[in-house]
Coordinates of C-alpha atoms and ligand atoms in Angstrom, one line a residue:
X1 CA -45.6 -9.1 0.8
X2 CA -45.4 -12.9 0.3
X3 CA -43.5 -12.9 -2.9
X4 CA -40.6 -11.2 -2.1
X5 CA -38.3 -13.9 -1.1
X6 CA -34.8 -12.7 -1.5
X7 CA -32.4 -11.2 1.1
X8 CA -31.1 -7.7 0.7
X9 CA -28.4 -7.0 -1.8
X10 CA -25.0 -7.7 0.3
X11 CA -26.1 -10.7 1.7
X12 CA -25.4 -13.9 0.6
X13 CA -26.6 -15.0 -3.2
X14 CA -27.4 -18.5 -2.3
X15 CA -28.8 -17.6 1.2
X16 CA -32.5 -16.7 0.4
X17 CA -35.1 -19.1 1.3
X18 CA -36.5 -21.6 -1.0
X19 CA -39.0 -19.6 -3.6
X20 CA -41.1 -22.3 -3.3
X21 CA -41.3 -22.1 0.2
X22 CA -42.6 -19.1 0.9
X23 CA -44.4 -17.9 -2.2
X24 CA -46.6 -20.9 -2.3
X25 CA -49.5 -20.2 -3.7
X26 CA -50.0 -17.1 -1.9
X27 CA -49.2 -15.4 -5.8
X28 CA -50.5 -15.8 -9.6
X29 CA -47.5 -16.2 -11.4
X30 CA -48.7 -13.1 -13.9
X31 CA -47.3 -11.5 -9.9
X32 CA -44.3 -13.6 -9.3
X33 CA -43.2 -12.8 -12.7
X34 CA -42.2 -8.9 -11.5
X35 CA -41.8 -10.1 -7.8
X36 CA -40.0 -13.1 -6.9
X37 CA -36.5 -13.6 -5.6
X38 CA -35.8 -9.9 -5.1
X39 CA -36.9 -7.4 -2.1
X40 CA -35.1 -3.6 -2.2
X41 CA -32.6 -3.7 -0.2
X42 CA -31.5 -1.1 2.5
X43 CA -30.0 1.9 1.8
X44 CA -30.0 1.3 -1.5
X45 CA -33.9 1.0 -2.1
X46 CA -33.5 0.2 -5.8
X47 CA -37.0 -0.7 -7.4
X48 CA -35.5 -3.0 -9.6
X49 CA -32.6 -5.2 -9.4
X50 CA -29.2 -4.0 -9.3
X51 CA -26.2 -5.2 -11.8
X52 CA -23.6 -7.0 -9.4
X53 CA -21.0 -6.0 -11.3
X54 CA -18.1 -7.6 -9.0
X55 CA -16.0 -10.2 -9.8
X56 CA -15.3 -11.2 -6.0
X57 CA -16.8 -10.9 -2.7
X58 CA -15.0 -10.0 0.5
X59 CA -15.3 -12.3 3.4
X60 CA -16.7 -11.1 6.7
X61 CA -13.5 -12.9 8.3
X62 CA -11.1 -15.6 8.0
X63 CA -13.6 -18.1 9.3
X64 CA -16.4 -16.5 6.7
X65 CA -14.0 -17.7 3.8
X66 CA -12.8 -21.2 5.1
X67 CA -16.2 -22.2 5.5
X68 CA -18.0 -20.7 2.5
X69 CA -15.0 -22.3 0.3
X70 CA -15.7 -25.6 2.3
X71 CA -19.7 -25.5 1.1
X72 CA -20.8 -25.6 5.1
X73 CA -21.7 -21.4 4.6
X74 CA -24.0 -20.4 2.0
X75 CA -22.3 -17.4 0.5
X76 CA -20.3 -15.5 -2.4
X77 CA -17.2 -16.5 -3.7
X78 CA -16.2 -15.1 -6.9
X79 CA -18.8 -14.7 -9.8
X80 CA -17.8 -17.9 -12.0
X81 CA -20.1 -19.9 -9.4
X82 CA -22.5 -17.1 -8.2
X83 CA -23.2 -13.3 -8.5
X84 CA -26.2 -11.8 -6.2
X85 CA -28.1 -10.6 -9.6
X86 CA -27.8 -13.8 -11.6
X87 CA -29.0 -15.1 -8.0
X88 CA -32.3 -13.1 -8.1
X89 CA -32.9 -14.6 -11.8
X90 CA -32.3 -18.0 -10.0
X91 CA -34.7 -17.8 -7.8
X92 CA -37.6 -16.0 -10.1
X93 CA -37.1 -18.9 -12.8
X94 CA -37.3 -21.4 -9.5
X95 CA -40.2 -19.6 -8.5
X96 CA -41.9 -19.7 -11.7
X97 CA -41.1 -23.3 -12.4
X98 CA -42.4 -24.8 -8.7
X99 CA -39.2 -26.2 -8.1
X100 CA -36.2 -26.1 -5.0
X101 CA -33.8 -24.1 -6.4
X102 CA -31.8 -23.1 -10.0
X103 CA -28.6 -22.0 -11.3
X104 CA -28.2 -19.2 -14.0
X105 CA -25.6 -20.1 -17.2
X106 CA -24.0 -18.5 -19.9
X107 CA -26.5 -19.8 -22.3
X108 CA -29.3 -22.6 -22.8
X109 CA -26.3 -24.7 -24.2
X110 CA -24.8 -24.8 -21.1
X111 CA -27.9 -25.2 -19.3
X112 CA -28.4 -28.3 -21.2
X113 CA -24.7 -29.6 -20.9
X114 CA -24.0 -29.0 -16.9
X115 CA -26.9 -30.4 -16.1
X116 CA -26.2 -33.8 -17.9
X117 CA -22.4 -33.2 -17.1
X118 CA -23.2 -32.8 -13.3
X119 CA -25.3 -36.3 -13.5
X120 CA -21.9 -37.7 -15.1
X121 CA -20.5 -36.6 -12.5
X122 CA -22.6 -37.5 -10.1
X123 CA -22.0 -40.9 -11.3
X124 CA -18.1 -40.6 -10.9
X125 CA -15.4 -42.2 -13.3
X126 CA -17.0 -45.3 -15.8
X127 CA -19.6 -45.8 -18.4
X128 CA -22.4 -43.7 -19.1
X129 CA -25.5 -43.4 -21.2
X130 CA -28.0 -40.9 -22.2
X131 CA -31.5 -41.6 -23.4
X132 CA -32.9 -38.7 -25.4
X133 CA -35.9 -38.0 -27.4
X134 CA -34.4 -37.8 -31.7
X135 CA -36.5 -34.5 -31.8
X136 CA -34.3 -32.0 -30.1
X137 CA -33.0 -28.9 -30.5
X138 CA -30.0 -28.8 -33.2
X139 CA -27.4 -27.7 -31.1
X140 CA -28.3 -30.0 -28.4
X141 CA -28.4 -32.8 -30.7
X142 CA -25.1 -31.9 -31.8
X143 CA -23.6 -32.0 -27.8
X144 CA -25.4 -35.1 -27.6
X145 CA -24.9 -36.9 -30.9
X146 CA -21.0 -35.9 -31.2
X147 CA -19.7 -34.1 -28.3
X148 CA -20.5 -36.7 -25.7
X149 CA -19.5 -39.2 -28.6
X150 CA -16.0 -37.8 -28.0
X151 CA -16.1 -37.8 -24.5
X152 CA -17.3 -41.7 -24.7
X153 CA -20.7 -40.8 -23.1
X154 CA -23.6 -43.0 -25.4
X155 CA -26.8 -41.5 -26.3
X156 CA -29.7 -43.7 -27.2
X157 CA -32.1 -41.6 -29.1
X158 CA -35.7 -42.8 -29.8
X159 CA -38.8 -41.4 -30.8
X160 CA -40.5 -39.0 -27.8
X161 CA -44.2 -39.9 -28.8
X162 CA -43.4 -44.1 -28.3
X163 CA -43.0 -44.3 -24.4
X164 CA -42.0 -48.2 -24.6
X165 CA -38.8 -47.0 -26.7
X166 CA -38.0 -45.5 -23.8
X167 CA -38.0 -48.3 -21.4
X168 CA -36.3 -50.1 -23.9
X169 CA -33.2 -48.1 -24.0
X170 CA -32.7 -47.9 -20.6
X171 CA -29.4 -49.3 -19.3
X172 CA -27.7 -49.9 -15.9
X173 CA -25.4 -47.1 -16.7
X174 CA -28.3 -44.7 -18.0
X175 CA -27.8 -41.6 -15.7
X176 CA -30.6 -39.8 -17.1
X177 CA -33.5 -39.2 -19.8
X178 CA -33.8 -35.7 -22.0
X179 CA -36.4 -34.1 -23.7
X180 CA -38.0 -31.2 -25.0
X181 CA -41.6 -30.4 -23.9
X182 CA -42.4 -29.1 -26.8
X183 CA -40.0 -30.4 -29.6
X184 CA -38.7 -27.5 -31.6
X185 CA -39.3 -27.4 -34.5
X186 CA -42.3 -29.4 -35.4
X187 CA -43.8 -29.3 -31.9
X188 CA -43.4 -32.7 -30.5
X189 CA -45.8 -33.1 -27.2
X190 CA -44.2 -36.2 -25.7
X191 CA -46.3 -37.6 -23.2
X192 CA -44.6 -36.5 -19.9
X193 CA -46.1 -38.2 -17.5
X194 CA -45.4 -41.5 -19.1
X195 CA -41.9 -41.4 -19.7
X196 CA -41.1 -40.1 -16.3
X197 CA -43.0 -43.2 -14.8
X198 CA -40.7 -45.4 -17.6
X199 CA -37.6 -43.7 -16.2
X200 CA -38.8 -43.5 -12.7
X201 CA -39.1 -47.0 -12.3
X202 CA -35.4 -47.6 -13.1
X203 CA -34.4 -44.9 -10.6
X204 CA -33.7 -42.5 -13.5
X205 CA -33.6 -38.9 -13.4
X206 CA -35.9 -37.1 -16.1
X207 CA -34.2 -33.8 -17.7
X208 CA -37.0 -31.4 -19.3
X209 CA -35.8 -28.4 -21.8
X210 CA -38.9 -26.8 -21.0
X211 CA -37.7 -23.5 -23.5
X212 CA -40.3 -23.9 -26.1
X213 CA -43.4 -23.9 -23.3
X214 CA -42.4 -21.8 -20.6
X215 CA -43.7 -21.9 -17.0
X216 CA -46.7 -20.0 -18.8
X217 CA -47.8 -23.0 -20.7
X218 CA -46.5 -25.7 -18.7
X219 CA -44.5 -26.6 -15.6
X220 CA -42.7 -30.0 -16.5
X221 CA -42.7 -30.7 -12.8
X222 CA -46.3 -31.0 -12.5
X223 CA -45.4 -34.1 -15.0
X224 CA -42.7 -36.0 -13.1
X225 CA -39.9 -34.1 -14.6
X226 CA -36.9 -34.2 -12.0
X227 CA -34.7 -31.6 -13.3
X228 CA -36.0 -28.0 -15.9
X229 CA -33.1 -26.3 -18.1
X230 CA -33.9 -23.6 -19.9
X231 CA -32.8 -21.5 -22.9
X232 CA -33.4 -18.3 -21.2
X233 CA -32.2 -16.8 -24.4
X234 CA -35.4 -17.3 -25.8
X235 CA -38.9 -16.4 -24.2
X236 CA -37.5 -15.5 -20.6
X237 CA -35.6 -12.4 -22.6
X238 CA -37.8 -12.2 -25.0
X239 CA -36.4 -9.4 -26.5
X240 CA -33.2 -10.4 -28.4
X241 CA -30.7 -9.1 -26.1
X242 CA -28.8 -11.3 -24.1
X243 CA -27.5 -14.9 -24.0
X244 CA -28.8 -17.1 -21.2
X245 CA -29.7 -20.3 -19.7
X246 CA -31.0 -22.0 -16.3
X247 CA -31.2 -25.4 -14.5
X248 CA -33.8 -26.0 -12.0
X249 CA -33.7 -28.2 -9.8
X250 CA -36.9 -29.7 -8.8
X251 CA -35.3 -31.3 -5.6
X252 CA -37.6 -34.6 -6.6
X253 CA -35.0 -37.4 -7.9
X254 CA -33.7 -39.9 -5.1
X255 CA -30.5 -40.2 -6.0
X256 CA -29.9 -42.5 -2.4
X257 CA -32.7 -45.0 -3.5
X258 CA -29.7 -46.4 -5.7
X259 CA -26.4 -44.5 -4.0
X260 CA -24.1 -47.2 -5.8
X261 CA -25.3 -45.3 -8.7
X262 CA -24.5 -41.7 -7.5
X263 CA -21.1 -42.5 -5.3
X264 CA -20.6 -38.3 -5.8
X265 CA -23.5 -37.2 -4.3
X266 CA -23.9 -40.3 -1.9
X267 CA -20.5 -41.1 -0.7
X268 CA -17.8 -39.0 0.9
X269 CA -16.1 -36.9 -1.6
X270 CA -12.6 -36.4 -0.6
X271 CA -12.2 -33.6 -3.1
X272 CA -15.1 -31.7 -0.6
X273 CA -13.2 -32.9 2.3
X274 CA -14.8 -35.8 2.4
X275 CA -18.6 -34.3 2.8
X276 CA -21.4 -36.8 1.4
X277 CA -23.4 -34.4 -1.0
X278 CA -27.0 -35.8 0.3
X279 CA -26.5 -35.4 4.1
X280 CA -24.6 -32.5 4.2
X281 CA -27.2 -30.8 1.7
X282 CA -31.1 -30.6 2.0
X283 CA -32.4 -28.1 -0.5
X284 CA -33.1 -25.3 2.2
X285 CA -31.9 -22.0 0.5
X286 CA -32.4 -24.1 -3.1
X287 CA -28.9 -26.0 -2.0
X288 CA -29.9 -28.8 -3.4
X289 CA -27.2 -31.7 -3.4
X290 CA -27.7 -31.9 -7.4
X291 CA -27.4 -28.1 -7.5
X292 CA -24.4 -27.6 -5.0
X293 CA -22.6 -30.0 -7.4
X294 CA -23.0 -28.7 -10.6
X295 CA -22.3 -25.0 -8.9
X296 CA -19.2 -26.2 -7.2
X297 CA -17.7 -28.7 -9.5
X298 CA -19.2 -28.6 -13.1
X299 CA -19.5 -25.1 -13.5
X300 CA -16.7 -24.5 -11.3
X301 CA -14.8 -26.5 -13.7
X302 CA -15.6 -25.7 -17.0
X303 CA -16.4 -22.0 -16.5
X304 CA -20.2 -21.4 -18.1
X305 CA -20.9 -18.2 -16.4
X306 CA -24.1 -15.8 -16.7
X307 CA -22.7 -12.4 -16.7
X308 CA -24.9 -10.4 -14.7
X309 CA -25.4 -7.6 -16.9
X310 CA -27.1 -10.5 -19.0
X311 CA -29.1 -11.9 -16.2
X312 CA -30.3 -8.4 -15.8
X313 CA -31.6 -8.4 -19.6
X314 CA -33.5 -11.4 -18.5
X315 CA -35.1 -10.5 -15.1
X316 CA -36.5 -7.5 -17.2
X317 CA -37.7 -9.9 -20.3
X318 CA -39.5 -12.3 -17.5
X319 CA -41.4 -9.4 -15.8
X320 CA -43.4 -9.2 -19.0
X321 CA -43.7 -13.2 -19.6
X322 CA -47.3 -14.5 -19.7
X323 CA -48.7 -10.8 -21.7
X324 CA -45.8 -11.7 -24.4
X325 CA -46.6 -15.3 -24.1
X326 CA -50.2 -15.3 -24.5
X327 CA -50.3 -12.5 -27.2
X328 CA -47.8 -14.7 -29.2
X329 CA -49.9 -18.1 -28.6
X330 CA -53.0 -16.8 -29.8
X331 CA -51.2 -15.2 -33.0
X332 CA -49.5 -18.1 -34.0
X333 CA -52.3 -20.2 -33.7
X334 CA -54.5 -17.4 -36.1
X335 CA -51.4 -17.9 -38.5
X336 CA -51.0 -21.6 -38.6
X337 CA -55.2 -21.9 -39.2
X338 CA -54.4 -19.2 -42.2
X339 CA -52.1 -21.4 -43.8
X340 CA -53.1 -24.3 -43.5
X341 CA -56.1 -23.0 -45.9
X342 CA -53.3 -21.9 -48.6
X343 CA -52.8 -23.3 -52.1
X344 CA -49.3 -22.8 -51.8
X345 CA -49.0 -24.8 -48.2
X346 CA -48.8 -28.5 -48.2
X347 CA -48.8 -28.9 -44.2
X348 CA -49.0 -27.2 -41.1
X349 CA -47.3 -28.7 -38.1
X350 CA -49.2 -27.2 -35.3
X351 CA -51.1 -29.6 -32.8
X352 CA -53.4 -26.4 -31.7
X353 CA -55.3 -27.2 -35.0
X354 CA -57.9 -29.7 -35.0
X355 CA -57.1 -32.2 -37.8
X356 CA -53.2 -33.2 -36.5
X357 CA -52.9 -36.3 -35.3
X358 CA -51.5 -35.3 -31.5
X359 CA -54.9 -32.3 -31.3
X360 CA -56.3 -34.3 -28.3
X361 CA -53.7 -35.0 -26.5
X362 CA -51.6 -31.9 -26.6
X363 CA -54.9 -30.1 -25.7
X364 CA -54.8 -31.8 -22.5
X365 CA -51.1 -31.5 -21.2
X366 CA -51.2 -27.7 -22.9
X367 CA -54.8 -26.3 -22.0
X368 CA -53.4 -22.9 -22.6
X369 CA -51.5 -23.4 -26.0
X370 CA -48.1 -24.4 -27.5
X371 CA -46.4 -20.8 -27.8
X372 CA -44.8 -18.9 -31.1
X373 CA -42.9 -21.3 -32.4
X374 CA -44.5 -23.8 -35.2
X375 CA -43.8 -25.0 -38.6
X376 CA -45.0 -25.9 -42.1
X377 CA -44.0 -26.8 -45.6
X378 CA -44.0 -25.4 -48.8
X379 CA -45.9 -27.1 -51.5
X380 CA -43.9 -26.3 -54.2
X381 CA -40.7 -28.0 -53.3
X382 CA -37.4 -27.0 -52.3
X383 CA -36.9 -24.5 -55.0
X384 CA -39.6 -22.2 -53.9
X385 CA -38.1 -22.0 -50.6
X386 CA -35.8 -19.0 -51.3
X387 CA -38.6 -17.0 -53.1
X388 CA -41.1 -17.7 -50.3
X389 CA -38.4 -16.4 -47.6
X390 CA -36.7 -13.3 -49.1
X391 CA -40.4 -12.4 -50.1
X392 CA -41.1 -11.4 -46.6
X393 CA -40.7 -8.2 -45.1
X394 CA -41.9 -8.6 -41.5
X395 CA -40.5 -12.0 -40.5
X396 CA -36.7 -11.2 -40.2
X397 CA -34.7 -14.2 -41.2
X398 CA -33.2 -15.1 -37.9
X399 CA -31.6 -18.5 -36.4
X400 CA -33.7 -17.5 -33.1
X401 CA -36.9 -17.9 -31.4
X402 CA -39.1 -16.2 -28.6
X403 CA -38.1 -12.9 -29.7
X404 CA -40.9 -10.1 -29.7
X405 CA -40.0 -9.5 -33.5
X406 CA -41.3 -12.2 -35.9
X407 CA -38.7 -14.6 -37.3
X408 CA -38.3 -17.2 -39.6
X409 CA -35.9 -19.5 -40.8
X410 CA -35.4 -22.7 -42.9
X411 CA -34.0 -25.2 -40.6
X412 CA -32.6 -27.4 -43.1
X413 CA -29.9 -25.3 -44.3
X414 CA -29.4 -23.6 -40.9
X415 CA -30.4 -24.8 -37.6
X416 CA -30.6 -28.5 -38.0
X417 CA -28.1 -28.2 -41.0
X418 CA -25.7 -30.4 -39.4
X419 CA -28.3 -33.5 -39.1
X420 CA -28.1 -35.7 -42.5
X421 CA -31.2 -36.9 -44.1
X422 CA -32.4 -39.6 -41.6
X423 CA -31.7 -36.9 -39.1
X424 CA -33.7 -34.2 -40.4
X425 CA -36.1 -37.2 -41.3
X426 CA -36.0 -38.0 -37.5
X427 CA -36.6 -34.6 -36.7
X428 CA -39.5 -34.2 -39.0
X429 CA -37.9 -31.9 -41.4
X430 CA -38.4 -31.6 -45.0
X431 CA -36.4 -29.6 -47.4
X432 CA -39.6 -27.4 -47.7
X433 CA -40.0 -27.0 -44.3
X434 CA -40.2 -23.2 -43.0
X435 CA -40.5 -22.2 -39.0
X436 CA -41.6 -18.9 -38.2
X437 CA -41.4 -17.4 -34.9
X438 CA -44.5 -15.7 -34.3
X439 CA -43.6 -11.9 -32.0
X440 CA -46.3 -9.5 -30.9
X441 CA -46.8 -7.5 -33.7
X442 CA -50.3 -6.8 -35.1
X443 CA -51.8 -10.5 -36.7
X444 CA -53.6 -8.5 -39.3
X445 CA -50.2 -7.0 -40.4
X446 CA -48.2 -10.7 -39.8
X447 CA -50.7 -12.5 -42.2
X448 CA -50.6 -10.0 -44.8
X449 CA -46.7 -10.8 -45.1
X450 CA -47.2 -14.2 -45.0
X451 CA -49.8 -14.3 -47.8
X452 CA -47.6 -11.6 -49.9
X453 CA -45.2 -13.8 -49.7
X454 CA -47.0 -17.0 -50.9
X455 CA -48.5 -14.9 -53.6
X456 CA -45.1 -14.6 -54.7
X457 CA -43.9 -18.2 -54.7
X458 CA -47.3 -18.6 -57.0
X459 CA -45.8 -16.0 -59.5
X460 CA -42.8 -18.1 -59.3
X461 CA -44.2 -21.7 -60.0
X462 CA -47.2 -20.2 -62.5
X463 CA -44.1 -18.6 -64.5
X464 CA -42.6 -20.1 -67.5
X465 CA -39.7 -22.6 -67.0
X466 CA -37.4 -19.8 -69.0
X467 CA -38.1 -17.3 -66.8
X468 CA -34.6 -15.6 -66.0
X469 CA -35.7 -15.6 -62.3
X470 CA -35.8 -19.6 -62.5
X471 CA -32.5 -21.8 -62.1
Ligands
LIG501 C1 -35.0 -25.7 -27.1 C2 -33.6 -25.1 -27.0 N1 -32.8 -25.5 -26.0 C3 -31.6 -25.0 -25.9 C4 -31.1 -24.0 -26.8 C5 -29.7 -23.5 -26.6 O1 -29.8 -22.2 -26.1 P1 -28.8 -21.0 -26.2 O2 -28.9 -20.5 -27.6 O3 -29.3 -20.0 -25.2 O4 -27.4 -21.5 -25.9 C6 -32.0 -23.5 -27.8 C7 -31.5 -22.5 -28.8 O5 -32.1 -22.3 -29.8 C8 -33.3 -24.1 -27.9 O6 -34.1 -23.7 -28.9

């Protein structure tokens, strides 16, 4: 079988040939989904794939260890770097996302920061700069907009949907651009392809959260992203259970068109014993010289780790990816038609309908849909918000997304709480604004909460102004 890539258990973690490499296209990914990165290993035979529960690995010999802790072996060290299950995740998500190889973390968090971290370093001691899209995430705005503040790294942050802002914020010392393929929470489409070109022309690396999509609804690659992270939390899982995040790597960026730029990955690096990341590294066995980097300094470092029991959660949440993902598109997008027709709804933000301004466009780069997530807000201002939410009894109120359960939340006083008001105006959230996470229950049963719930936010308003329920 083409698709089963990996070596057996035992053998090294990094050691497996490149997904892309031999899956090809030989696969739908509805196959690689179940498949990639993992082939039962002898004696063992196990169907699915094992828990590594080891901290350490023993060397073969004295010669195995010096040159597996000298990067010239591929191998197992000790799980803060690598563990052989969180390896099988690595190379499913690489196999789902086309690129040339990945690297399983703790959580989408630090999926975001080592891979921005590792371009820092990359760069080696001096100034750096960030240019990001201002709809993001509010946890990665907050690593962008204060934690890099402290560390003295500068984010520009301009408006995904105007490509010029980006070229305009480029500096000498930007080390990389950052956005979300589909912004979460009022589904911002940048337009990929043009801001990668934007970037691309000043030798800049583009970083794509590609959480909200998925590889189901869109393979940033395809668009001249450079480098995918993902919240693996979210959709991969799908289920709620486990913390999670991934880097790909996408094995594209050139980092020695401009190696004054990258003196880390280009130059000798006498903490490696002087080995120069981009000879001694060429992306077979997904070693990519941005990947071996981030494995063996950043996360060696600062200590992100997957555990594996969780990477386990999430190679069983992937196997199920495009039914859950599919199922939840087509619900959402039912949903978001159903209230945009209510009395008590003053606007949907969901592209997938007709009348919004990005319909054509987003119906080109996402033939297939935009996923679970969307927003809208409430017509009757911010004092109907409570009423609308602790009305419903299906949507769980739950700072989370991607989950098979429906969830909703009101990012203004919770996700994106920390933003002020330009911010949340940035961000395009009003005080009214309510984001549901669509799971696969039945639709019928999902809009019959939501209009319950509107029903009684109309009790509310049509109430007199003395009504004891009223503040
Ligand atoms: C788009 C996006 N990126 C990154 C993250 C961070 O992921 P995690 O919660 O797994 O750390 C989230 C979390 O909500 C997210 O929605």
């Amino acid at each position: 079988m083409t698709h089963r890539t990996d070596p057996p258990p035992g053998q090294d973690a990094q050691s497996a040939p490149s997904a892309r490499a031999s899956t090809g296209s030989a696969s739908a990914l509805a196959t690689r989904q179940v498949h990639a990165g993992y082939t039962p290993g002898v004696p063992q035979n196990t169907v699915t794939v094992p828990v590594y529960q080891s901290v350490a690995y023993e060397f073969a010999d004295f010669r195995a260890a010096r040159d597996t802790f000298a990067l010239t072996r591929p191998g197992n060290i000790y799980s803060r770097n690598g563990n052989p299950t969180s390896a099988v995740l690595e190379r499913r998500v690489n196999d789902l996302e086309g690129g040339a190889g990945a690297l399983a973390l703790g959580s989408g968090q630090a999926a975001v920061a080592v891979s921005l971290l590792t371009l820092v370093a990359a760069a080696g001691p001096g100034a750096h700069h960030f240019v990001a899209s201002n709809k993001l995430y509010g946890g990665t705005s907050d690593l962008l907009g204060d934690s890099f503040a402290d560390l003295g790294i500068e984010v520009t942050f301009v408006d995904p949907l105007d490509p010029e802002a980006w070229r305009a914020a480029l500096r000498d010392t930007t080390r990389g651009v950052f956005l979300e393929s589909i912004g979460n929470p009022v589904l911002t489409v940048p337009d990929l392809r043009a801001i990668a070109d934007i970037a691309h022309a000043a030798d800049v690396p583009v970083v794509v959260d590609n959480t909200m999509a998925t590889p189901v609804l869109l393979r940033p690659f395809e668009h001249g992203a450079d480098i995918v992270v993902h919240s693996a939390t979210k959709y991969l899982g799908g289920h709620g259970t486990a913390i999670a995040g991934v880097i790909v790597d996408g094995g594209t960026f050139d980092f020695t068109a401009r190696p004054a730029r990258w003196p880390r990955l280009t130059a000798p690096y006498p903490r490696f014993d002087g080995i120069v990341f981009t000879d001694a590294f060429d992306g077979r066995e997904g070693r990519t010289p941005f990947l071996v980097l981030a494995r063996a300094k950043s996360v060696h470092d600062l200590g992100p780790t997957l555990s594996p029991t969780s990477a386990s959660q999430i190679l069983l949440g992937i196997e199920t990816l495009d039914l859950r993902i599919r199922r939840q598109t087509e619900t959402a997008l039912d949903l978001a038609r159903f209230l945009a027709q209510q009395f008590e709804v003053a606007r949907v933000h969901h592209p997938g309908l007709p009348g919004h301004p990005e319909h054509e466009q987003v119906s080109r780069l996402l033939p297939e849909g935009l996923g679970s997530v969307f927003s809208f807000d409430l017509a009757g201002g911010p004092g109907v918000v409570e009423t609308f939410i602790d009305a419903l009894e299906l949507f769980a109120l739950v700072a989370n997304i991607g989950d098979v359960r429906s969830l909703v939340v009101h990012p203004a006083t919770t996700t994106h709480s920390r933003l002020d008001a330009a911010g949340r105006a940035d961000a395009g959230i009003d005080l009214t604004t309510i984001r549901l996470s669509v799971g696969v229950e039945d639709p019928d049963d999902l809009r019959a909460d939501l209009a319950q719930a509107l029903q009684a936010v109309a009790r509310a308003t049509a109430a007199p102004a003395d009504a004891p329920f009223l503040r």
